[in-house]
């Protein structure tokens, strides 16, 4: 990745900074809610059902925002949509700090979600078109690692705010700080332009373009891959939050281990994607995700044991989405690349919104551990099957570029 960064154009370097920064700051804004939710539940006497509705509604709106932003980036430009989505979620996050109760919080969280989903869709397609095939996997993996960085930033801000301020004000200050990503829009407006391949290849598009003959099969299996990746992740995190009365998830030590492992997982997945291929990398991480769950299901771990076992789980669960960006970019031609990436990556978020409730329902019949095993196993098996049904794109690269693994990042063929 560093070789690419040194050799690419100034526009490519600025695009990387913008997309990495946008993803990291989005992660910080997104993680704030999970950190302050216990405080809100205590202050406003929210029920578990209301807390679950807030999480599910945000996921659904995030998915819808990703689809819409992907299509918009094809029609109106990658950079313009990236600017709008970053400004959108920054302002919406700050407004959450003024919420006065459950109803207003629900509305504002939904508005946040639209911006969250849109930022990834626009940012991922932007940087994927600046990067040559040789480095695309590791660069997209590095961009994804920004999520772990943003998570860490949110954790530090949370610790500082709740140490210095009373809880009634600390949670509001946390959200007000979420307006800071809007400053990134200034950088993007000053120095980042749409990739040459997009400017040369753009054509009028329809929102149904990803289902046209020749692309429908790729779109369907790509969406199933996204569903399996997200579904498995949400099944695993549901287990960690509910099993054995676990409290370690809310501790700084656990989160530090998990976040560090996740950062490494994103980066390593990107490198392996370039070395062994997009499909093999994704399949390998899916299998390892299931294996890393075994200690949690079979061993009587205490909080110290959970701390140790969380490292491989964080690494492998991050590696799955870390490998999706390059594959999805290379599956679709330029005129529908944003639409395709946005749809495939985000479909799983809608379905995953129902996972916590489904896990709870099944666990009443067969137990929580068995229920998680069923859902996580089904999700990652679906991801493996879907990956096997998609073409390997590492050597072909973007459909509109001629041999990008050896050509300059902006080489284009008609």
mmCIF file of C-alpha atoms in Angstrom:
data_model
loop_
_atom_site.group_PDB
_atom_site.id
_atom_site.type_symbol
_atom_site.label_atom_id
_atom_site.label_comp_id
_atom_site.label_asym_id
_atom_site.label_seq_id
_atom_site.Cartn_x
_atom_site.Cartn_y
_atom_site.Cartn_z
ATOM 1 C CA UNK A 1 0.000 0.000 0.000
ATOM 2 C CA UNK A 2 2.836 2.392 0.843
ATOM 3 C CA UNK A 3 4.420 1.754 -2.566
ATOM 4 C CA UNK A 4 1.146 2.695 -4.220
ATOM 5 C CA UNK A 5 0.798 5.814 -2.070
ATOM 6 C CA UNK A 6 4.282 7.042 -2.992
ATOM 7 C CA UNK A 7 3.880 6.354 -6.701
ATOM 8 C CA UNK A 8 0.326 7.512 -7.308
ATOM 9 C CA UNK A 9 -0.832 10.968 -8.337
ATOM 10 C CA UNK A 10 -1.555 13.738 -5.826
ATOM 11 C CA UNK A 11 -5.258 13.234 -6.582
ATOM 12 C CA UNK A 12 -5.013 9.583 -5.615
ATOM 13 C CA UNK A 13 -3.211 10.382 -2.361
ATOM 14 C CA UNK A 14 -5.802 13.005 -1.436
ATOM 15 C CA UNK A 15 -8.592 10.557 -2.281
ATOM 16 C CA UNK A 16 -7.057 7.993 0.081
ATOM 17 C CA UNK A 17 -6.782 10.532 2.916
ATOM 18 C CA UNK A 18 -10.374 11.634 2.319
ATOM 19 C CA UNK A 19 -11.836 8.125 2.250
ATOM 20 C CA UNK A 20 -9.775 6.837 5.184
ATOM 21 C CA UNK A 21 -10.594 9.922 7.217
ATOM 22 C CA UNK A 22 -14.268 9.768 6.313
ATOM 23 C CA UNK A 23 -14.522 6.109 7.300
ATOM 24 C CA UNK A 24 -12.637 6.629 10.572
ATOM 25 C CA UNK A 25 -14.732 9.628 11.558
ATOM 26 C CA UNK A 26 -17.927 7.811 10.602
ATOM 27 C CA UNK A 27 -16.867 4.924 12.841
ATOM 28 C CA UNK A 28 -16.258 7.334 15.707
ATOM 29 C CA UNK A 29 -19.718 8.838 15.285
ATOM 30 C CA UNK A 30 -21.330 5.407 14.957
ATOM 31 C CA UNK A 31 -19.629 3.964 18.030
ATOM 32 C CA UNK A 32 -20.602 6.871 20.242
ATOM 33 C CA UNK A 33 -24.162 5.590 20.438
ATOM 34 C CA UNK A 34 -23.175 2.152 21.678
ATOM 35 C CA UNK A 35 -20.943 3.710 24.325
ATOM 36 C CA UNK A 36 -23.557 6.125 25.697
ATOM 37 C CA UNK A 37 -26.606 3.859 25.327
ATOM 38 C CA UNK A 38 -26.403 2.513 28.924
ATOM 39 C CA UNK A 39 -26.432 6.122 30.156
ATOM 40 C CA UNK A 40 -29.457 6.983 28.028
ATOM 41 C CA UNK A 41 -31.296 3.870 29.181
ATOM 42 C CA UNK A 42 -30.728 4.888 32.790
ATOM 43 C CA UNK A 43 -31.541 8.590 32.345
ATOM 44 C CA UNK A 44 -34.619 8.092 30.161
ATOM 45 C CA UNK A 45 -35.700 4.702 31.531
ATOM 46 C CA UNK A 46 -35.584 3.114 28.093
ATOM 47 C CA UNK A 47 -36.589 -0.525 27.772
ATOM 48 C CA UNK A 48 -34.545 -3.237 26.074
ATOM 49 C CA UNK A 49 -37.125 -3.196 23.289
ATOM 50 C CA UNK A 50 -36.680 0.522 22.693
ATOM 51 C CA UNK A 51 -32.907 0.132 22.666
ATOM 52 C CA UNK A 52 -33.234 -2.689 20.149
ATOM 53 C CA UNK A 53 -35.537 -0.599 17.954
ATOM 54 C CA UNK A 54 -33.004 2.227 17.912
ATOM 55 C CA UNK A 55 -30.275 -0.163 16.751
ATOM 56 C CA UNK A 56 -32.432 -1.929 14.155
ATOM 57 C CA UNK A 57 -33.888 1.275 12.689
ATOM 58 C CA UNK A 58 -30.401 2.719 12.299
ATOM 59 C CA UNK A 59 -29.188 -0.407 10.487
ATOM 60 C CA UNK A 60 -32.116 -0.320 8.065
ATOM 61 C CA UNK A 61 -31.587 3.367 7.301
ATOM 62 C CA UNK A 62 -27.844 2.760 6.914
ATOM 63 C CA UNK A 63 -28.548 0.119 4.277
ATOM 64 C CA UNK A 64 -31.004 2.346 2.422
ATOM 65 C CA UNK A 65 -28.531 5.222 2.559
ATOM 66 C CA UNK A 66 -25.853 2.981 1.076
ATOM 67 C CA UNK A 67 -28.031 1.941 -1.834
ATOM 68 C CA UNK A 68 -29.132 5.506 -2.588
ATOM 69 C CA UNK A 69 -25.635 6.954 -2.284
ATOM 70 C CA UNK A 70 -24.167 4.255 -4.514
ATOM 71 C CA UNK A 71 -26.663 5.068 -7.245
ATOM 72 C CA UNK A 72 -26.177 8.822 -6.711
ATOM 73 C CA UNK A 73 -22.392 8.464 -7.024
ATOM 74 C CA UNK A 74 -22.883 6.838 -10.433
ATOM 75 C CA UNK A 75 -25.202 9.609 -11.593
ATOM 76 C CA UNK A 76 -23.734 12.754 -10.005
ATOM 77 C CA UNK A 77 -20.143 11.874 -9.144
ATOM 78 C CA UNK A 78 -18.151 10.101 -6.454
ATOM 79 C CA UNK A 79 -16.724 13.172 -4.762
ATOM 80 C CA UNK A 80 -19.925 15.190 -4.669
ATOM 81 C CA UNK A 81 -21.857 12.379 -2.986
ATOM 82 C CA UNK A 82 -19.009 11.708 -0.543
ATOM 83 C CA UNK A 83 -19.120 15.363 0.510
ATOM 84 C CA UNK A 84 -22.876 15.278 1.036
ATOM 85 C CA UNK A 85 -22.875 12.044 3.038
ATOM 86 C CA UNK A 86 -20.076 13.167 5.380
ATOM 87 C CA UNK A 87 -21.770 16.504 6.013
ATOM 88 C CA UNK A 88 -25.107 14.710 6.486
ATOM 89 C CA UNK A 89 -23.986 12.281 9.178
ATOM 90 C CA UNK A 90 -21.872 14.930 10.918
ATOM 91 C CA UNK A 91 -24.800 17.314 11.284
ATOM 92 C CA UNK A 92 -27.216 14.506 12.197
ATOM 93 C CA UNK A 93 -24.822 13.270 14.895
ATOM 94 C CA UNK A 94 -24.556 16.735 16.416
ATOM 95 C CA UNK A 95 -28.349 17.046 16.423
ATOM 96 C CA UNK A 96 -28.637 13.802 18.393
ATOM 97 C CA UNK A 97 -26.986 15.683 21.244
ATOM 98 C CA UNK A 98 -30.132 17.852 21.454
ATOM 99 C CA UNK A 99 -32.570 14.916 21.599
ATOM 100 C CA UNK A 100 -35.087 15.188 24.424
ATOM 101 C CA UNK A 101 -36.487 11.676 24.492
ATOM 102 C CA UNK A 102 -36.954 8.367 22.737
ATOM 103 C CA UNK A 103 -39.051 9.624 19.810
ATOM 104 C CA UNK A 104 -36.715 12.440 18.777
ATOM 105 C CA UNK A 105 -33.707 10.169 19.289
ATOM 106 C CA UNK A 106 -35.225 7.541 16.993
ATOM 107 C CA UNK A 107 -35.810 10.071 14.203
ATOM 108 C CA UNK A 108 -32.314 11.523 14.467
ATOM 109 C CA UNK A 109 -30.693 8.086 14.586
ATOM 110 C CA UNK A 110 -32.474 7.203 11.352
ATOM 111 C CA UNK A 111 -31.117 10.373 9.753
ATOM 112 C CA UNK A 112 -27.647 9.412 10.980
ATOM 113 C CA UNK A 113 -28.036 6.014 9.371
ATOM 114 C CA UNK A 114 -28.634 7.427 5.901
ATOM 115 C CA UNK A 115 -25.313 9.263 6.084
ATOM 116 C CA UNK A 116 -23.419 6.297 7.550
ATOM 117 C CA UNK A 117 -24.360 3.944 4.727
ATOM 118 C CA UNK A 118 -23.819 6.539 2.042
ATOM 119 C CA UNK A 119 -20.276 7.420 3.102
ATOM 120 C CA UNK A 120 -18.922 3.897 2.573
ATOM 121 C CA UNK A 121 -20.657 3.484 -0.782
ATOM 122 C CA UNK A 122 -19.286 6.736 -2.208
ATOM 123 C CA UNK A 123 -15.862 6.503 -0.579
ATOM 124 C CA UNK A 124 -15.151 2.892 -1.491
ATOM 125 C CA UNK A 125 -15.936 3.363 -5.157
ATOM 126 C CA UNK A 126 -13.910 6.597 -5.245
ATOM 127 C CA UNK A 127 -10.688 5.078 -3.946
ATOM 128 C CA UNK A 128 -11.130 1.789 -5.840
ATOM 129 C CA UNK A 129 -11.038 3.709 -9.130
ATOM 130 C CA UNK A 130 -7.831 5.498 -8.214
ATOM 131 C CA UNK A 131 -5.949 2.301 -7.313
ATOM 132 C CA UNK A 132 -4.360 -0.181 -9.710
ATOM 133 C CA UNK A 133 -5.331 -3.841 -9.414
ATOM 134 C CA UNK A 134 -1.946 -4.753 -7.951
ATOM 135 C CA UNK A 135 -2.633 -2.710 -4.800
ATOM 136 C CA UNK A 136 -6.446 -2.474 -4.705
ATOM 137 C CA UNK A 137 -6.970 -5.115 -2.036
ATOM 138 C CA UNK A 138 -4.477 -3.685 0.445
ATOM 139 C CA UNK A 139 -5.536 -0.090 -0.144
ATOM 140 C CA UNK A 140 -9.227 -0.936 0.389
ATOM 141 C CA UNK A 141 -8.224 -2.952 3.443
ATOM 142 C CA UNK A 142 -6.297 0.037 4.778
ATOM 143 C CA UNK A 143 -9.335 2.253 4.228
ATOM 144 C CA UNK A 144 -11.486 -0.271 6.102
ATOM 145 C CA UNK A 145 -8.988 -0.227 8.984
ATOM 146 C CA UNK A 146 -10.090 3.341 9.552
ATOM 147 C CA UNK A 147 -13.137 1.847 11.259
ATOM 148 C CA UNK A 148 -10.941 0.471 14.049
ATOM 149 C CA UNK A 149 -9.137 3.822 14.311
ATOM 150 C CA UNK A 150 -12.447 5.670 14.622
ATOM 151 C CA UNK A 151 -13.669 3.190 17.208
ATOM 152 C CA UNK A 152 -10.549 3.862 19.261
ATOM 153 C CA UNK A 153 -11.054 7.631 18.956
ATOM 154 C CA UNK A 154 -14.636 7.261 20.193
ATOM 155 C CA UNK A 155 -13.458 5.218 23.167
ATOM 156 C CA UNK A 156 -10.877 7.854 24.154
ATOM 157 C CA UNK A 157 -13.438 10.663 23.783
ATOM 158 C CA UNK A 158 -15.943 8.675 25.855
ATOM 159 C CA UNK A 159 -13.451 8.154 28.668
ATOM 160 C CA UNK A 160 -12.503 11.833 28.691
ATOM 161 C CA UNK A 161 -16.071 13.174 28.523
ATOM 162 C CA UNK A 162 -17.433 10.960 31.289
ATOM 163 C CA UNK A 163 -14.402 11.636 33.480
ATOM 164 C CA UNK A 164 -14.670 15.423 33.218
ATOM 165 C CA UNK A 165 -18.426 15.982 32.986
ATOM 166 C CA UNK A 166 -21.571 14.704 34.696
ATOM 167 C CA UNK A 167 -23.339 11.966 32.745
ATOM 168 C CA UNK A 168 -26.306 14.228 31.943
ATOM 169 C CA UNK A 169 -24.002 16.443 29.883
ATOM 170 C CA UNK A 170 -21.237 14.039 28.880
ATOM 171 C CA UNK A 171 -23.409 12.032 26.488
ATOM 172 C CA UNK A 172 -24.572 15.213 24.739
ATOM 173 C CA UNK A 173 -21.019 16.502 24.361
ATOM 174 C CA UNK A 174 -20.055 13.170 22.798
ATOM 175 C CA UNK A 175 -22.602 13.676 20.030
ATOM 176 C CA UNK A 176 -21.811 17.357 19.582
ATOM 177 C CA UNK A 177 -18.208 16.376 18.869
ATOM 178 C CA UNK A 178 -19.613 14.368 15.973
ATOM 179 C CA UNK A 179 -19.875 17.541 13.905
ATOM 180 C CA UNK A 180 -16.085 17.513 13.452
ATOM 181 C CA UNK A 181 -16.170 15.250 10.352
ATOM 182 C CA UNK A 182 -17.844 18.108 8.498
ATOM 183 C CA UNK A 183 -14.425 19.767 8.456
ATOM 184 C CA UNK A 184 -13.246 16.951 6.197
ATOM 185 C CA UNK A 185 -15.634 18.214 3.537
ATOM 186 C CA UNK A 186 -13.465 21.329 3.267
ATOM 187 C CA UNK A 187 -10.426 19.165 2.447
ATOM 188 C CA UNK A 188 -12.372 17.138 -0.091
ATOM 189 C CA UNK A 189 -13.719 20.234 -1.832
ATOM 190 C CA UNK A 190 -10.226 21.733 -2.083
ATOM 191 C CA UNK A 191 -8.223 18.796 -3.357
ATOM 192 C CA UNK A 192 -10.122 15.674 -4.467
ATOM 193 C CA UNK A 193 -11.648 15.105 -7.889
ATOM 194 C CA UNK A 194 -13.516 12.228 -9.478
ATOM 195 C CA UNK A 195 -11.215 9.505 -10.898
ATOM 196 C CA UNK A 196 -10.406 9.796 -14.616
ATOM 197 C CA UNK A 197 -11.992 6.415 -15.353
ATOM 198 C CA UNK A 198 -15.308 7.666 -13.999
ATOM 199 C CA UNK A 199 -15.154 10.932 -15.960
ATOM 200 C CA UNK A 200 -14.362 9.086 -19.184
ATOM 201 C CA UNK A 201 -16.706 6.120 -18.801
ATOM 202 C CA UNK A 202 -19.737 7.634 -17.086
ATOM 203 C CA UNK A 203 -23.058 7.052 -18.799
ATOM 204 C CA UNK A 204 -26.697 7.697 -17.859
ATOM 205 C CA UNK A 205 -27.735 4.940 -15.448
ATOM 206 C CA UNK A 206 -30.928 3.455 -14.089
ATOM 207 C CA UNK A 207 -31.279 2.228 -10.528
ATOM 208 C CA UNK A 208 -32.117 -1.195 -11.997
ATOM 209 C CA UNK A 209 -28.898 -1.276 -14.041
ATOM 210 C CA UNK A 210 -27.218 -3.765 -11.712
ATOM 211 C CA UNK A 211 -29.953 -6.299 -12.537
ATOM 212 C CA UNK A 212 -29.586 -6.112 -16.299
ATOM 213 C CA UNK A 213 -28.648 -9.268 -18.252
ATOM 214 C CA UNK A 214 -25.023 -10.153 -17.641
ATOM 215 C CA UNK A 215 -24.908 -8.437 -14.242
ATOM 216 C CA UNK A 216 -27.928 -9.827 -12.397
ATOM 217 C CA UNK A 217 -26.159 -13.026 -11.332
ATOM 218 C CA UNK A 218 -23.138 -11.118 -10.041
ATOM 219 C CA UNK A 219 -25.395 -8.704 -8.147
ATOM 220 C CA UNK A 220 -27.398 -11.485 -6.498
ATOM 221 C CA UNK A 221 -24.392 -13.500 -5.336
ATOM 222 C CA UNK A 222 -22.552 -10.330 -4.307
ATOM 223 C CA UNK A 223 -25.523 -9.336 -2.149
ATOM 224 C CA UNK A 224 -25.626 -12.812 -0.614
ATOM 225 C CA UNK A 225 -21.919 -12.495 0.178
ATOM 226 C CA UNK A 226 -22.571 -9.165 1.914
ATOM 227 C CA UNK A 227 -25.482 -10.730 3.780
ATOM 228 C CA UNK A 228 -23.354 -13.613 5.011
ATOM 229 C CA UNK A 229 -20.532 -11.331 6.106
ATOM 230 C CA UNK A 230 -22.731 -8.915 8.045
ATOM 231 C CA UNK A 231 -25.054 -11.609 9.368
ATOM 232 C CA UNK A 232 -22.193 -13.603 10.821
ATOM 233 C CA UNK A 233 -20.699 -10.526 12.449
ATOM 234 C CA UNK A 234 -23.956 -9.496 14.123
ATOM 235 C CA UNK A 235 -24.578 -13.042 15.327
ATOM 236 C CA UNK A 236 -21.133 -13.110 16.942
ATOM 237 C CA UNK A 237 -21.486 -9.728 18.631
ATOM 238 C CA UNK A 238 -24.966 -10.649 19.896
ATOM 239 C CA UNK A 239 -23.443 -13.709 21.536
ATOM 240 C CA UNK A 240 -20.643 -11.739 23.156
ATOM 241 C CA UNK A 241 -23.056 -9.207 24.617
ATOM 242 C CA UNK A 242 -25.497 -11.715 26.070
ATOM 243 C CA UNK A 243 -23.711 -14.874 27.073
ATOM 244 C CA UNK A 244 -22.940 -15.735 30.693
ATOM 245 C CA UNK A 245 -23.781 -12.244 31.964
ATOM 246 C CA UNK A 246 -20.597 -11.000 30.299
ATOM 247 C CA UNK A 247 -19.497 -7.503 31.279
ATOM 248 C CA UNK A 248 -16.102 -7.440 29.591
ATOM 249 C CA UNK A 249 -17.564 -5.945 26.396
ATOM 250 C CA UNK A 250 -18.073 -2.676 28.228
ATOM 251 C CA UNK A 251 -14.532 -2.527 29.604
ATOM 252 C CA UNK A 252 -11.671 -0.536 28.152
ATOM 253 C CA UNK A 253 -9.294 -3.510 28.264
ATOM 254 C CA UNK A 254 -11.507 -5.753 26.174
ATOM 255 C CA UNK A 255 -12.270 -3.041 23.644
ATOM 256 C CA UNK A 256 -8.585 -2.159 23.296
ATOM 257 C CA UNK A 257 -7.745 -5.786 22.482
ATOM 258 C CA UNK A 258 -10.661 -6.195 20.096
ATOM 259 C CA UNK A 259 -10.025 -2.889 18.292
ATOM 260 C CA UNK A 260 -6.301 -3.596 17.861
ATOM 261 C CA UNK A 261 -7.028 -7.073 16.521
ATOM 262 C CA UNK A 262 -9.676 -5.689 14.173
ATOM 263 C CA UNK A 263 -7.240 -3.101 12.785
ATOM 264 C CA UNK A 264 -4.750 -5.866 12.023
ATOM 265 C CA UNK A 265 -7.504 -7.998 10.489
ATOM 266 C CA UNK A 266 -8.513 -5.283 8.026
ATOM 267 C CA UNK A 267 -4.922 -4.659 6.948
ATOM 268 C CA UNK A 268 -3.902 -8.327 6.648
ATOM 269 C CA UNK A 269 -7.080 -9.197 4.750
ATOM 270 C CA UNK A 270 -6.315 -6.498 2.183
ATOM 271 C CA UNK A 271 -2.768 -7.780 1.705
ATOM 272 C CA UNK A 272 -3.900 -11.395 1.387
ATOM 273 C CA UNK A 273 -6.576 -10.365 -1.100
ATOM 274 C CA UNK A 274 -3.835 -9.083 -3.401
ATOM 275 C CA UNK A 275 -1.634 -12.134 -2.874
ATOM 276 C CA UNK A 276 -3.982 -15.140 -2.970
ATOM 277 C CA UNK A 277 -7.043 -13.703 -4.682
ATOM 278 C CA UNK A 278 -10.291 -12.047 -3.615
ATOM 279 C CA UNK A 279 -12.369 -15.223 -3.243
ATOM 280 C CA UNK A 280 -9.791 -17.368 -1.429
ATOM 281 C CA UNK A 281 -9.164 -14.578 1.038
ATOM 282 C CA UNK A 282 -12.853 -14.143 1.860
ATOM 283 C CA UNK A 283 -13.479 -17.877 2.132
ATOM 284 C CA UNK A 284 -10.457 -18.317 4.392
ATOM 285 C CA UNK A 285 -11.569 -15.577 6.767
ATOM 286 C CA UNK A 286 -15.119 -16.965 6.860
ATOM 287 C CA UNK A 287 -13.836 -20.376 7.936
ATOM 288 C CA UNK A 288 -11.523 -18.835 10.529
ATOM 289 C CA UNK A 289 -14.389 -16.739 11.919
ATOM 290 C CA UNK A 290 -16.286 -19.926 12.679
ATOM 291 C CA UNK A 291 -13.244 -21.577 14.232
ATOM 292 C CA UNK A 292 -12.561 -18.554 16.439
ATOM 293 C CA UNK A 293 -16.073 -18.868 17.847
ATOM 294 C CA UNK A 294 -15.466 -22.413 19.130
ATOM 295 C CA UNK A 295 -13.811 -21.403 22.449
ATOM 296 C CA UNK A 296 -16.751 -19.139 23.276
ATOM 297 C CA UNK A 297 -19.253 -21.926 22.604
ATOM 298 C CA UNK A 298 -17.467 -24.828 24.280
ATOM 299 C CA UNK A 299 -15.211 -23.482 27.037
ATOM 300 C CA UNK A 300 -16.331 -22.008 30.386
ATOM 301 C CA UNK A 301 -14.444 -18.755 29.880
ATOM 302 C CA UNK A 302 -14.336 -16.074 32.542
ATOM 303 C CA UNK A 303 -13.729 -12.424 31.697
ATOM 304 C CA UNK A 304 -9.957 -12.963 31.559
ATOM 305 C CA UNK A 305 -10.414 -15.865 29.165
ATOM 306 C CA UNK A 306 -12.760 -13.773 27.064
ATOM 307 C CA UNK A 307 -10.117 -11.074 26.885
ATOM 308 C CA UNK A 308 -7.611 -13.530 25.388
ATOM 309 C CA UNK A 309 -10.080 -15.224 23.057
ATOM 310 C CA UNK A 310 -11.359 -11.888 21.760
ATOM 311 C CA UNK A 311 -8.136 -11.193 19.844
ATOM 312 C CA UNK A 312 -8.536 -13.863 17.135
ATOM 313 C CA UNK A 313 -12.273 -13.206 16.954
ATOM 314 C CA UNK A 314 -11.697 -9.488 16.388
ATOM 315 C CA UNK A 315 -9.010 -10.224 13.794
ATOM 316 C CA UNK A 316 -11.015 -12.687 11.701
ATOM 317 C CA UNK A 317 -14.396 -10.938 11.973
ATOM 318 C CA UNK A 318 -12.775 -7.747 10.633
ATOM 319 C CA UNK A 319 -10.987 -9.603 7.858
ATOM 320 C CA UNK A 320 -14.244 -10.602 6.197
ATOM 321 C CA UNK A 321 -15.530 -7.075 5.373
ATOM 322 C CA UNK A 322 -11.934 -5.981 4.843
ATOM 323 C CA UNK A 323 -11.823 -8.138 1.716
ATOM 324 C CA UNK A 324 -15.160 -7.124 0.208
ATOM 325 C CA UNK A 325 -14.314 -3.676 -1.154
ATOM 326 C CA UNK A 326 -11.861 -4.751 -3.842
ATOM 327 C CA UNK A 327 -14.022 -7.661 -5.011
ATOM 328 C CA UNK A 328 -17.208 -5.607 -5.270
ATOM 329 C CA UNK A 329 -15.410 -2.835 -7.160
ATOM 330 C CA UNK A 330 -14.064 -5.292 -9.723
ATOM 331 C CA UNK A 331 -17.390 -7.023 -10.292
ATOM 332 C CA UNK A 332 -19.138 -3.991 -11.826
ATOM 333 C CA UNK A 333 -18.424 -1.655 -14.768
ATOM 334 C CA UNK A 334 -17.951 2.040 -14.089
ATOM 335 C CA UNK A 335 -21.460 3.220 -14.924
ATOM 336 C CA UNK A 336 -23.009 1.040 -12.172
ATOM 337 C CA UNK A 337 -20.030 0.453 -9.874
ATOM 338 C CA UNK A 338 -21.360 2.646 -7.082
ATOM 339 C CA UNK A 339 -24.831 1.122 -7.336
ATOM 340 C CA UNK A 340 -23.409 -2.394 -7.286
ATOM 341 C CA UNK A 341 -21.056 -1.830 -4.362
ATOM 342 C CA UNK A 342 -23.689 0.014 -2.355
ATOM 343 C CA UNK A 343 -26.311 -2.684 -2.893
ATOM 344 C CA UNK A 344 -24.110 -5.716 -2.276
ATOM 345 C CA UNK A 345 -22.423 -4.334 0.825
ATOM 346 C CA UNK A 346 -25.588 -3.006 2.450
ATOM 347 C CA UNK A 347 -28.239 -5.668 1.829
ATOM 348 C CA UNK A 348 -26.889 -7.647 4.760
ATOM 349 C CA UNK A 349 -27.389 -4.694 7.091
ATOM 350 C CA UNK A 350 -31.164 -4.781 6.632
ATOM 351 C CA UNK A 351 -31.439 -8.512 7.213
ATOM 352 C CA UNK A 352 -28.962 -8.320 10.089
ATOM 353 C CA UNK A 353 -31.236 -5.838 11.846
ATOM 354 C CA UNK A 354 -33.491 -8.786 12.651
ATOM 355 C CA UNK A 355 -30.687 -11.035 13.925
ATOM 356 C CA UNK A 356 -30.758 -10.030 17.615
ATOM 357 C CA UNK A 357 -34.510 -10.712 17.832
ATOM 358 C CA UNK A 358 -34.204 -13.958 15.858
ATOM 359 C CA UNK A 359 -31.350 -15.168 18.047
ATOM 360 C CA UNK A 360 -33.372 -14.403 21.159
ATOM 361 C CA UNK A 361 -36.397 -16.270 19.848
ATOM 362 C CA UNK A 362 -34.449 -19.390 18.890
ATOM 363 C CA UNK A 363 -32.357 -19.346 22.067
ATOM 364 C CA UNK A 364 -35.537 -19.836 24.102
ATOM 365 C CA UNK A 365 -35.873 -23.224 22.410
ATOM 366 C CA UNK A 366 -32.318 -24.524 22.055
ATOM 367 C CA UNK A 367 -30.162 -22.229 24.205
ATOM 368 C CA UNK A 368 -28.153 -19.121 23.379
ATOM 369 C CA UNK A 369 -24.890 -20.832 22.412
ATOM 370 C CA UNK A 370 -26.623 -23.255 20.047
ATOM 371 C CA UNK A 371 -28.720 -20.439 18.584
ATOM 372 C CA UNK A 372 -25.625 -18.353 17.851
ATOM 373 C CA UNK A 373 -23.909 -21.375 16.323
ATOM 374 C CA UNK A 374 -26.881 -21.886 13.992
ATOM 375 C CA UNK A 375 -27.062 -18.260 12.838
ATOM 376 C CA UNK A 376 -23.313 -17.640 12.575
ATOM 377 C CA UNK A 377 -22.760 -20.975 10.865
ATOM 378 C CA UNK A 378 -25.545 -20.334 8.350
ATOM 379 C CA UNK A 379 -24.319 -16.817 7.651
ATOM 380 C CA UNK A 380 -20.685 -17.726 7.043
ATOM 381 C CA UNK A 381 -21.656 -20.800 5.045
ATOM 382 C CA UNK A 382 -23.791 -18.551 2.855
ATOM 383 C CA UNK A 383 -20.798 -16.242 2.401
ATOM 384 C CA UNK A 384 -18.584 -19.159 1.374
ATOM 385 C CA UNK A 385 -21.112 -20.453 -1.166
ATOM 386 C CA UNK A 386 -21.688 -16.977 -2.586
ATOM 387 C CA UNK A 387 -17.939 -16.336 -2.912
ATOM 388 C CA UNK A 388 -17.527 -19.634 -4.769
ATOM 389 C CA UNK A 389 -20.244 -18.567 -7.223
ATOM 390 C CA UNK A 390 -18.551 -15.253 -8.054
ATOM 391 C CA UNK A 391 -15.666 -14.838 -10.510
ATOM 392 C CA UNK A 392 -12.133 -14.275 -9.280
ATOM 393 C CA UNK A 393 -11.323 -10.674 -10.223
ATOM 394 C CA UNK A 394 -7.766 -10.175 -8.952
ATOM 395 C CA UNK A 395 -6.107 -10.629 -12.336
ATOM 396 C CA UNK A 396 -8.856 -8.980 -14.404
ATOM 397 C CA UNK A 397 -9.204 -5.808 -12.319
ATOM 398 C CA UNK A 398 -11.834 -3.188 -13.018
ATOM 399 C CA UNK A 399 -13.880 -4.075 -16.116
ATOM 400 C CA UNK A 400 -13.090 -0.695 -17.736
ATOM 401 C CA UNK A 401 -9.318 -0.738 -17.234
ATOM 402 C CA UNK A 402 -6.751 -2.469 -19.410
ATOM 403 C CA UNK A 403 -4.370 -4.598 -17.285
ATOM 404 C CA UNK A 404 -4.389 -2.239 -14.287
ATOM 405 C CA UNK A 405 -1.989 -4.458 -12.389
ATOM 406 C CA UNK A 406 0.836 -3.196 -14.544
ATOM 407 C CA UNK A 407 -0.587 0.006 -16.000
ATOM 408 C CA UNK A 408 -0.731 3.401 -14.363
ATOM 409 C CA UNK A 409 -3.783 3.950 -12.165
ATOM 410 C CA UNK A 410 -5.536 6.070 -14.790
ATOM 411 C CA UNK A 411 -5.038 3.887 -17.881
ATOM 412 C CA UNK A 412 -8.403 3.509 -19.594
ATOM 413 C CA UNK A 413 -9.703 1.467 -22.524
ATOM 414 C CA UNK A 414 -13.046 1.838 -24.240
#
